[in-house]
PDB file of C-alpha atoms in Angstrom:
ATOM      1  CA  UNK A   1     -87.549 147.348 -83.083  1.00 43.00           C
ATOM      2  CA  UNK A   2     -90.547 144.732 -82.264  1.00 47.00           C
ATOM      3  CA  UNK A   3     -90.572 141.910 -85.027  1.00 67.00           C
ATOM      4  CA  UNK A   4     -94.152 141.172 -83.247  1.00 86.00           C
ATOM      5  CA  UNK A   5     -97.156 141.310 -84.814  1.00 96.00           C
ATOM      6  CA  UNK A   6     -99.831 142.765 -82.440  1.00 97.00           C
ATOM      7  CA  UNK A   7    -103.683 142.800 -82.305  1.00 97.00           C
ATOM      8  CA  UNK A   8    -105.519 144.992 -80.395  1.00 98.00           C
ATOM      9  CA  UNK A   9    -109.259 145.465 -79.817  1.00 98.00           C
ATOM     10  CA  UNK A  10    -110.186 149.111 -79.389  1.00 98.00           C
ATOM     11  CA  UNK A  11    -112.488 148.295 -76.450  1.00 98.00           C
ATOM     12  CA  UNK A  12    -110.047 146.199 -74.452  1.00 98.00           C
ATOM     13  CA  UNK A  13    -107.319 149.205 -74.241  1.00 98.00           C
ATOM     14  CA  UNK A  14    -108.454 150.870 -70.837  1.00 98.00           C
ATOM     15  CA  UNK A  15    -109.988 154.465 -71.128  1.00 98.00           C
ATOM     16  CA  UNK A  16    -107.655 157.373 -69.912  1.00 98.00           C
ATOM     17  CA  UNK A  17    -108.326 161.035 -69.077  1.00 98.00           C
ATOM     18  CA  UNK A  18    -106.860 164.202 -68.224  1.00 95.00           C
ATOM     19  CA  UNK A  19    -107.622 167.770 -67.020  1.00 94.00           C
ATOM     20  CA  UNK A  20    -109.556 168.359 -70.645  1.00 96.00           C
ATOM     21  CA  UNK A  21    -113.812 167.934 -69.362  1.00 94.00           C
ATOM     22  CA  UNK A  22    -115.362 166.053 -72.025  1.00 98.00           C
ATOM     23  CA  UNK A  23    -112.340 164.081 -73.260  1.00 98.00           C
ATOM     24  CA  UNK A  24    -111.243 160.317 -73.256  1.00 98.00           C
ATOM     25  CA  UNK A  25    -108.730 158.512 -75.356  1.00 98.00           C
ATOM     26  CA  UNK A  26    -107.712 154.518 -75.238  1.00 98.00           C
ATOM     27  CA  UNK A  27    -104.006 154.094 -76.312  1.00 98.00           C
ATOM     28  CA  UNK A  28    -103.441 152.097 -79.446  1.00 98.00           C
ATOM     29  CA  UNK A  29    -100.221 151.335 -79.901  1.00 98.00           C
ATOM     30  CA  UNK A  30     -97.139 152.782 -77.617  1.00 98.00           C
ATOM     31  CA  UNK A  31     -93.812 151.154 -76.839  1.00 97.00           C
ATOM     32  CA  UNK A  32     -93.482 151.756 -73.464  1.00 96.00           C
ATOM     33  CA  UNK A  33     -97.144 149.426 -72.895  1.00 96.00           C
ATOM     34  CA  UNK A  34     -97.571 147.588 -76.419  1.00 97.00           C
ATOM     35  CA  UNK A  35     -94.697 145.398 -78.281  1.00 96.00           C
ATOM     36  CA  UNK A  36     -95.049 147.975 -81.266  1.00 97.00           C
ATOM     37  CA  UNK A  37     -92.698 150.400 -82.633  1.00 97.00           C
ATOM     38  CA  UNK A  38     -92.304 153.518 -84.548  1.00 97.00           C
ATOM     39  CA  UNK A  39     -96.053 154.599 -84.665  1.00 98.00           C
ATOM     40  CA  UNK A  40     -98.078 155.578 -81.542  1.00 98.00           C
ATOM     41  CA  UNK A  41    -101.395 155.857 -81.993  1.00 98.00           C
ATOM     42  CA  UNK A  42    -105.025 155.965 -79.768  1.00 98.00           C
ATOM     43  CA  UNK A  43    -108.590 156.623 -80.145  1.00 98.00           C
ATOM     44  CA  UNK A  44    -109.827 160.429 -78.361  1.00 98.00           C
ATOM     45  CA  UNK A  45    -113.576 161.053 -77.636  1.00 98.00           C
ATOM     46  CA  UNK A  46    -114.969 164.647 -76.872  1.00 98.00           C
ATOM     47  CA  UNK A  47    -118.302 164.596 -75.296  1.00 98.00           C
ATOM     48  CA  UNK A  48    -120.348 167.350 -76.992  1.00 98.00           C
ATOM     49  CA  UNK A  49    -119.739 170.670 -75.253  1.00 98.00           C
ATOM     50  CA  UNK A  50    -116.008 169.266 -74.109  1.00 98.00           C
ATOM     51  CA  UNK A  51    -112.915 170.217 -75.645  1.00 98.00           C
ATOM     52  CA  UNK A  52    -109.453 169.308 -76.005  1.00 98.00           C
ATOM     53  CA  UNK A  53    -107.701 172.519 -75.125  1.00 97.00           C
ATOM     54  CA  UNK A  54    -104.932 174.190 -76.714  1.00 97.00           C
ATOM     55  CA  UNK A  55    -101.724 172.923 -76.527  1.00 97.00           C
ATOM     56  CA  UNK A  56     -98.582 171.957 -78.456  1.00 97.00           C
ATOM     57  CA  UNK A  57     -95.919 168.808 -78.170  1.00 97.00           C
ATOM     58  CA  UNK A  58     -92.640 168.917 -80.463  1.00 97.00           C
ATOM     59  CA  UNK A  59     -93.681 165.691 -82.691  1.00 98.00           C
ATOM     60  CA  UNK A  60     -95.945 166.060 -85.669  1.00 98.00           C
ATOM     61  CA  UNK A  61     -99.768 164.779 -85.056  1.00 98.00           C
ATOM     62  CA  UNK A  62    -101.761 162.876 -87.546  1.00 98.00           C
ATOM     63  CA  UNK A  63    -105.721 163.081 -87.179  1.00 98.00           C
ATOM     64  CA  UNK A  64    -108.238 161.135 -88.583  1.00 98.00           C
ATOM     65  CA  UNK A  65    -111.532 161.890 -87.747  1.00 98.00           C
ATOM     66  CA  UNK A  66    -114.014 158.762 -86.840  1.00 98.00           C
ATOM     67  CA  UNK A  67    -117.675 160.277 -86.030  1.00 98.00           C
ATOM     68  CA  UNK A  68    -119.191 163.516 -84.969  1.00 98.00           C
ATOM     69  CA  UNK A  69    -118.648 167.414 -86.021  1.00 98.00           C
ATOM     70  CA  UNK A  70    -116.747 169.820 -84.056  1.00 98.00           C
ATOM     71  CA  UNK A  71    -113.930 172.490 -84.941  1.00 98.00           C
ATOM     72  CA  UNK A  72    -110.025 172.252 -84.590  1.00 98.00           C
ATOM     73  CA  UNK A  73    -107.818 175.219 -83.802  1.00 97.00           C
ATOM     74  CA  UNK A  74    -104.571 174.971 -86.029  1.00 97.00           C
ATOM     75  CA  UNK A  75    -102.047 177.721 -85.202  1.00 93.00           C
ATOM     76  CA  UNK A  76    -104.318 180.941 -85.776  1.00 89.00           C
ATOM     77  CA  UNK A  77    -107.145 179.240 -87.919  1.00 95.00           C
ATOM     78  CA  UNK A  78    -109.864 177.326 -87.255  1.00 97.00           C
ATOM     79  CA  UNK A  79    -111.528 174.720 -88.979  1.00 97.00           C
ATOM     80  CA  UNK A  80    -114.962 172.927 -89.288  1.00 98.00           C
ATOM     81  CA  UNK A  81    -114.325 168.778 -89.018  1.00 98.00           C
ATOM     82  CA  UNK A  82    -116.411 165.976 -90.088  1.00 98.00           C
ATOM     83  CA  UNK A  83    -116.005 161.959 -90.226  1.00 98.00           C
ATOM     84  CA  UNK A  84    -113.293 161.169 -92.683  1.00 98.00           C
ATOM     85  CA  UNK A  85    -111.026 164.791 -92.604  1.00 98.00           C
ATOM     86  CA  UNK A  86    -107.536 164.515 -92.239  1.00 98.00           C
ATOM     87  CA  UNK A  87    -104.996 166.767 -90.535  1.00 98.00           C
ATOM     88  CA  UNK A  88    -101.274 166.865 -90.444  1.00 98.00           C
ATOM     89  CA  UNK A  89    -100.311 168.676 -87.671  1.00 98.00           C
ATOM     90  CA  UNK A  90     -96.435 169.703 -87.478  1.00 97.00           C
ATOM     91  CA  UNK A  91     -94.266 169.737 -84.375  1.00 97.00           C
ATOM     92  CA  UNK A  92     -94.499 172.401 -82.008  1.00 97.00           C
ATOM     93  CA  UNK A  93     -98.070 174.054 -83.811  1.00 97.00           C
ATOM     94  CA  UNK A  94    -100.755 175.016 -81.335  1.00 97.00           C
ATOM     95  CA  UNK A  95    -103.609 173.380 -81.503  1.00 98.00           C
ATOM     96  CA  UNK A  96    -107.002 171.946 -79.952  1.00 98.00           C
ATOM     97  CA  UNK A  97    -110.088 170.783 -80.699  1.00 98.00           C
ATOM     98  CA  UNK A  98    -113.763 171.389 -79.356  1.00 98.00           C
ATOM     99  CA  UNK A  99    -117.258 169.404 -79.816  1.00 98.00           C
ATOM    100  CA  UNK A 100    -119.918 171.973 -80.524  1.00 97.00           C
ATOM    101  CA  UNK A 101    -122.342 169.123 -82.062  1.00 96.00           C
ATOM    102  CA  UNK A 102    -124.550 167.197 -80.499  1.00 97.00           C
ATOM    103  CA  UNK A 103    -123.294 163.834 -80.781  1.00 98.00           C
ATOM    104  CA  UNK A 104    -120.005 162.414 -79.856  1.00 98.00           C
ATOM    105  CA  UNK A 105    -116.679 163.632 -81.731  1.00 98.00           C
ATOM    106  CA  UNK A 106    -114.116 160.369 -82.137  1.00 98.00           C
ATOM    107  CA  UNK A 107    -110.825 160.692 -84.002  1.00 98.00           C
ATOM    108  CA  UNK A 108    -107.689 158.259 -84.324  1.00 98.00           C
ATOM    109  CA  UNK A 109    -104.527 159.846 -83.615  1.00 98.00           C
ATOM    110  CA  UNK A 110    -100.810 159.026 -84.621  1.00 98.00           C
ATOM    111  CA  UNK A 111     -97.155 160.044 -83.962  1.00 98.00           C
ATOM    112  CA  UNK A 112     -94.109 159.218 -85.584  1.00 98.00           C
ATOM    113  CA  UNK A 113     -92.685 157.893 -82.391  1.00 98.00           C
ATOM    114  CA  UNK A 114     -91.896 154.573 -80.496  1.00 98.00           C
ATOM    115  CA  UNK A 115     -93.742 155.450 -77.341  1.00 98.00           C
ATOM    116  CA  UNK A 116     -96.056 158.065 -76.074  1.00 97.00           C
ATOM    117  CA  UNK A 117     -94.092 159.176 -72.836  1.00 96.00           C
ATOM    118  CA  UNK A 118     -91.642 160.880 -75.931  1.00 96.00           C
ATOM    119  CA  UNK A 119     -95.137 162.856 -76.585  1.00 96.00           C
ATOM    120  CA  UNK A 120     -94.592 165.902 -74.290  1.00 95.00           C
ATOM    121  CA  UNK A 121     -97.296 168.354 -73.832  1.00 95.00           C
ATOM    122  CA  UNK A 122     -97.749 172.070 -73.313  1.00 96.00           C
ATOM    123  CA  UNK A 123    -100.692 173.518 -72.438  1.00 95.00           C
ATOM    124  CA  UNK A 124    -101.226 177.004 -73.849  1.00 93.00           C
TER     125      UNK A 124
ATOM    126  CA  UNK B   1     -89.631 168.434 -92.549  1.00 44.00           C
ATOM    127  CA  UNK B   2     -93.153 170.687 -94.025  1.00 47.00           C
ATOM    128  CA  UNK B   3     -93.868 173.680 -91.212  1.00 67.00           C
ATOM    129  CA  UNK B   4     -97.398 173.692 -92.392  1.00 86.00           C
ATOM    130  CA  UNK B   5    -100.646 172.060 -91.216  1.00 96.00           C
ATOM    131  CA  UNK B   6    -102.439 169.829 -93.808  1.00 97.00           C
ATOM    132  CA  UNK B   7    -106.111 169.438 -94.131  1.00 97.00           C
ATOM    133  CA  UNK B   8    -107.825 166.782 -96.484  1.00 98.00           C
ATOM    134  CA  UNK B   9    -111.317 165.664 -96.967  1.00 98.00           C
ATOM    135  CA  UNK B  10    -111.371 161.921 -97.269  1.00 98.00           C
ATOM    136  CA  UNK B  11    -113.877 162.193-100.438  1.00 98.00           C
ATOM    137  CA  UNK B  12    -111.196 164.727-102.190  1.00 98.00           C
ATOM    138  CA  UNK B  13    -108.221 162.739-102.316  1.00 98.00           C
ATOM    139  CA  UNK B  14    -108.573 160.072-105.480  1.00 98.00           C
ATOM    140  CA  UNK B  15    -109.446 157.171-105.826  1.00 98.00           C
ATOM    141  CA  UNK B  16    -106.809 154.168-106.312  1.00 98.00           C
ATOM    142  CA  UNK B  17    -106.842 150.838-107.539  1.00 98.00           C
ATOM    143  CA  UNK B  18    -104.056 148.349-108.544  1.00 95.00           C
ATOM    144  CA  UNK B  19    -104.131 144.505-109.357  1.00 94.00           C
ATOM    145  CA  UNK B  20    -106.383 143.539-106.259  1.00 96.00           C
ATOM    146  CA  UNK B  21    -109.576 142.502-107.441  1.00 94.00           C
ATOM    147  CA  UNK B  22    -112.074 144.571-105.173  1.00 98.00           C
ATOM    148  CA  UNK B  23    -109.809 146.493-103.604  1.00 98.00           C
ATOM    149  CA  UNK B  24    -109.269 150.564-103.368  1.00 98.00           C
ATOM    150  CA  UNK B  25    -107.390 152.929-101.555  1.00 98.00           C
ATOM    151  CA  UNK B  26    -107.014 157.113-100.591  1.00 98.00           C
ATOM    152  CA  UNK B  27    -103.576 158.091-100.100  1.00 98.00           C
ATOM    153  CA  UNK B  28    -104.255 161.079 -97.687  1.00 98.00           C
ATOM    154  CA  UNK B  29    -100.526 161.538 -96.757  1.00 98.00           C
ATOM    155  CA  UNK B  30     -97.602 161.446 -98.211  1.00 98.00           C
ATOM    156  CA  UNK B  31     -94.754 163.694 -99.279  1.00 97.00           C
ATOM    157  CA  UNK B  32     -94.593 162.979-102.909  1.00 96.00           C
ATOM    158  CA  UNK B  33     -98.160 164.454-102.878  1.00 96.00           C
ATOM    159  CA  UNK B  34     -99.313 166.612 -99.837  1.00 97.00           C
ATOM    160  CA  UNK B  35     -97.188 169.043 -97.775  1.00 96.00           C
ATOM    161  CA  UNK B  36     -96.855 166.377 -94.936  1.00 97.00           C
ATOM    162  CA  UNK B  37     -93.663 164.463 -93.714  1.00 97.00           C
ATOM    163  CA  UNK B  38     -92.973 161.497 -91.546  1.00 97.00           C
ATOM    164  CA  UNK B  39     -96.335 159.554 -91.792  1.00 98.00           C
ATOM    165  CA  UNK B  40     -97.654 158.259 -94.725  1.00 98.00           C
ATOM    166  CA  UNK B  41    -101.490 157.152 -94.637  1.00 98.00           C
ATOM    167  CA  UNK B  42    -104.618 156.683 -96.624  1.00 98.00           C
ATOM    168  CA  UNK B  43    -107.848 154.818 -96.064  1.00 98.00           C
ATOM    169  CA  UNK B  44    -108.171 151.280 -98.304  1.00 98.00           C
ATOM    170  CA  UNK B  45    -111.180 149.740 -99.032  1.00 98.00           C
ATOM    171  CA  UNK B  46    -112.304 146.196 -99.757  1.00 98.00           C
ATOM    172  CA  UNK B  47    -115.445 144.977-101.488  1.00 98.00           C
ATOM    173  CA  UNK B  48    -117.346 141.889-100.105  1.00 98.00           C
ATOM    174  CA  UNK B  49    -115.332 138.925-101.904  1.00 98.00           C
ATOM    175  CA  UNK B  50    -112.108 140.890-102.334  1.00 98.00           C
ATOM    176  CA  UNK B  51    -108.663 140.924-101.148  1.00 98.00           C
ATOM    177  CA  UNK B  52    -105.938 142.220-100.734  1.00 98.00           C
ATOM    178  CA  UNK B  53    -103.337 139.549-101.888  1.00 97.00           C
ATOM    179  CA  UNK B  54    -100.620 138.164 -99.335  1.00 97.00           C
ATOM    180  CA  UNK B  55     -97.533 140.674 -99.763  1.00 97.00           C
ATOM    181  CA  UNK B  56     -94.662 142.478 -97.885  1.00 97.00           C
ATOM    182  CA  UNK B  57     -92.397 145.672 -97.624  1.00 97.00           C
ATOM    183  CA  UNK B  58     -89.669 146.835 -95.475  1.00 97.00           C
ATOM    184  CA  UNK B  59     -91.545 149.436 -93.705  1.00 98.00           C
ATOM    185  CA  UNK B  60     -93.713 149.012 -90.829  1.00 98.00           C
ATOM    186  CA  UNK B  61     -97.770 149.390 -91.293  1.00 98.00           C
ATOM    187  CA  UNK B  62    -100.285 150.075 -88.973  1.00 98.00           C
ATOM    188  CA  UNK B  63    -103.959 148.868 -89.852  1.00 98.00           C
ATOM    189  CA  UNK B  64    -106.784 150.782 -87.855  1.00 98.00           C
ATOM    190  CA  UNK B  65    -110.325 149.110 -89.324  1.00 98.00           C
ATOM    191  CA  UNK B  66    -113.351 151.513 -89.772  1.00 98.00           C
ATOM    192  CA  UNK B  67    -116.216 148.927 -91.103  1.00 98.00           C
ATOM    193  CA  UNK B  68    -117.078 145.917 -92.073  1.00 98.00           C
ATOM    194  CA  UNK B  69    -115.124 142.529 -91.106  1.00 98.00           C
ATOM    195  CA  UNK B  70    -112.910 140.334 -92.681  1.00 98.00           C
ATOM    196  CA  UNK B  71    -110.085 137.976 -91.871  1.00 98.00           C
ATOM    197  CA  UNK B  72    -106.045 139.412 -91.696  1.00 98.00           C
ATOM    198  CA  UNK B  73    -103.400 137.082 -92.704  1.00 97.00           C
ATOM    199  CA  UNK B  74    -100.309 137.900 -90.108  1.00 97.00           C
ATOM    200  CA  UNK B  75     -97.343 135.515 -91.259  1.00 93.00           C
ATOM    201  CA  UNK B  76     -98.893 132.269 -90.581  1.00 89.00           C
ATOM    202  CA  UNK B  77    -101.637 133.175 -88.750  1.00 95.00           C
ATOM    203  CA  UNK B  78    -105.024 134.132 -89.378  1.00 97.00           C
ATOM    204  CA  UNK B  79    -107.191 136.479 -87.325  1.00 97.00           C
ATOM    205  CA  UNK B  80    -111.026 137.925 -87.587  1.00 98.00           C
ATOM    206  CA  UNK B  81    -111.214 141.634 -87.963  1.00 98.00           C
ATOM    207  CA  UNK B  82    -114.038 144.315 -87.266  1.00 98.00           C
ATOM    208  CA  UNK B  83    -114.235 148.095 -86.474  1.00 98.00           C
ATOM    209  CA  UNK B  84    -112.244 149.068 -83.704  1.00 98.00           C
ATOM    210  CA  UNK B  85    -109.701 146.771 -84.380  1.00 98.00           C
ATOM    211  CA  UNK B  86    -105.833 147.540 -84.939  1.00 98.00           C
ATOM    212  CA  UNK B  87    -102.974 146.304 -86.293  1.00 98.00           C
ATOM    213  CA  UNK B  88     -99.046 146.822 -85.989  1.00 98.00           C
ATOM    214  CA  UNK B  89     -97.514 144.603 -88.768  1.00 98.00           C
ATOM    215  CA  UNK B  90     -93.804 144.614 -88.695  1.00 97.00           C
ATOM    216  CA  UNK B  91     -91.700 145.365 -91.252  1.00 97.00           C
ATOM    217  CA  UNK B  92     -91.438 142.583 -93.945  1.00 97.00           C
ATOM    218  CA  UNK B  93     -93.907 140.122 -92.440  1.00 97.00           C
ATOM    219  CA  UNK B  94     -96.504 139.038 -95.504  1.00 97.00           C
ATOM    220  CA  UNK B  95     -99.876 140.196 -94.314  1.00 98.00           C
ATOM    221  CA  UNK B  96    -102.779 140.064 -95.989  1.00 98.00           C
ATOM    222  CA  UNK B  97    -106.916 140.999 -96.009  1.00 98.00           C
ATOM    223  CA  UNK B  98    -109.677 139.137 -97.548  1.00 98.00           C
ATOM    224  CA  UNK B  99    -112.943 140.508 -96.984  1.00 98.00           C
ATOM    225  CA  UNK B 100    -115.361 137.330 -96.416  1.00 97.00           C
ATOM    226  CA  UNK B 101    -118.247 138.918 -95.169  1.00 96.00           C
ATOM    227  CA  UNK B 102    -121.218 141.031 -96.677  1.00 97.00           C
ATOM    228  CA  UNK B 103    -120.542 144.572 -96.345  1.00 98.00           C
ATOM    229  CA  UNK B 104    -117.537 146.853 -97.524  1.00 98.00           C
ATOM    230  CA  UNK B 105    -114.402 146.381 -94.991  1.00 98.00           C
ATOM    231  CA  UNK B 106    -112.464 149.590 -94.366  1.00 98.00           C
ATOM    232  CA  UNK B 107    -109.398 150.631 -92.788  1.00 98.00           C
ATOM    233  CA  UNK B 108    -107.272 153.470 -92.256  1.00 98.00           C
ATOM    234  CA  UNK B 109    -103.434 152.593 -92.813  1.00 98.00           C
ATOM    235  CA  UNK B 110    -100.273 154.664 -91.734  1.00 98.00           C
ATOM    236  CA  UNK B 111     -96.168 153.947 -92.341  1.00 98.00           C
ATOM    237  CA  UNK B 112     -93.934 155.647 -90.815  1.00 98.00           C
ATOM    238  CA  UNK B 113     -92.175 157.037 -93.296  1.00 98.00           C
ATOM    239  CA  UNK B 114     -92.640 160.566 -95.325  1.00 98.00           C
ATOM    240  CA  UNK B 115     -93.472 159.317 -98.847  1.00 98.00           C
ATOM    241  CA  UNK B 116     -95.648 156.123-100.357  1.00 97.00           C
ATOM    242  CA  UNK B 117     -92.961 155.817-102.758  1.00 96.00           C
ATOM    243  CA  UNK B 118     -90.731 154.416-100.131  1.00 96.00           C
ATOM    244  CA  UNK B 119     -92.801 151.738 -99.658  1.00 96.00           C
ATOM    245  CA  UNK B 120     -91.790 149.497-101.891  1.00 95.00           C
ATOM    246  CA  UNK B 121     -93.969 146.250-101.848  1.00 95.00           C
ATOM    247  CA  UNK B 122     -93.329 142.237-102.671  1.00 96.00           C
ATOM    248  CA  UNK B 123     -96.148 140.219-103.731  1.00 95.00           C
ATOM    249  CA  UNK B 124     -95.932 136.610-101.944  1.00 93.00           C
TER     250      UNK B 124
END
């Protein structure tokens, strides 16, 4: 385990993407780039009309959501989001997330592990 | 480990206050509470002219700030804080937040652990 504190501006952590149109994330904290431990976490932006698609990954999820409106798919449900909602999302549960507002959707994310290469994704 | 996805609304989890003048906090996870496991988090804020007094605990903490600025004690050091901005504080290191400026400072915090009540803290 790190015994370093470490400071990171969200701005200076360089934007990633995927196959998802619409979405962007900057990685927070992650072992395997960052001298952190136990926690990985990251910013993710959906554009409005983009969507993070359904998927699953066996460690739990925490979201926190920053700014915008949009709706998350959790298992078989679906639910409206807004700035300050929380979700706990265990291992292994579908789930996704689109922007159907106008402005943009931003969330902080967390897992309970040391590095986000142990984050392995399925898309469904 | 809880199976089942969590949803909170920041503004429906209490309020929470303890000997820090200005300060107040949301616990929106945590096991002894809310069907969640492995990450315990909440949103904390600090009125302009508050603080949250030097202390430590065993686990981990990471800091992600929301609004507002301030300036975080990390062991010896001091560093300026504003949105955007996170934080992995070690286990055990005395940290500490004193908001100096003129608008409410918020953060949201995580541990990685399943229940508040293992977080056991040590005033300095």
């Amino acid at each position: 385990m790190s015994e370093q504190a470490y400071l990171v501006a969200e701005e200076a952590a360089p934007i990633e993407t995927g196959d998802d149109v619409g979405v962007r994330w900057r990685t927070l904290t992650s072992a395997d780039r960052t001298p952190t431990s136990l926690l990985t976490s990251g910013v993710c932006e959906i554009e409005p009309g983009g969507a993070l698609n359904l998927h699953r990954h066996p460690p739990l999820e925490l979201y926190y959501f920053l700014a915008g409106t949009g709706i998350v798919t959790l298992g078989g449900e679906e639910r409206r989001v807004r700035p300050g909602d929380t979700i706990s999302i265990p291992g292994n549960l579908p789930h996704g997330i689109r922007n159907d507002g106008t402005t943009l959707l931003k969330l902080f994310y967390v897992f309970p592990v040391d590095s986000f290469d142990e984050v392995v994704y399925t898309n469904l």
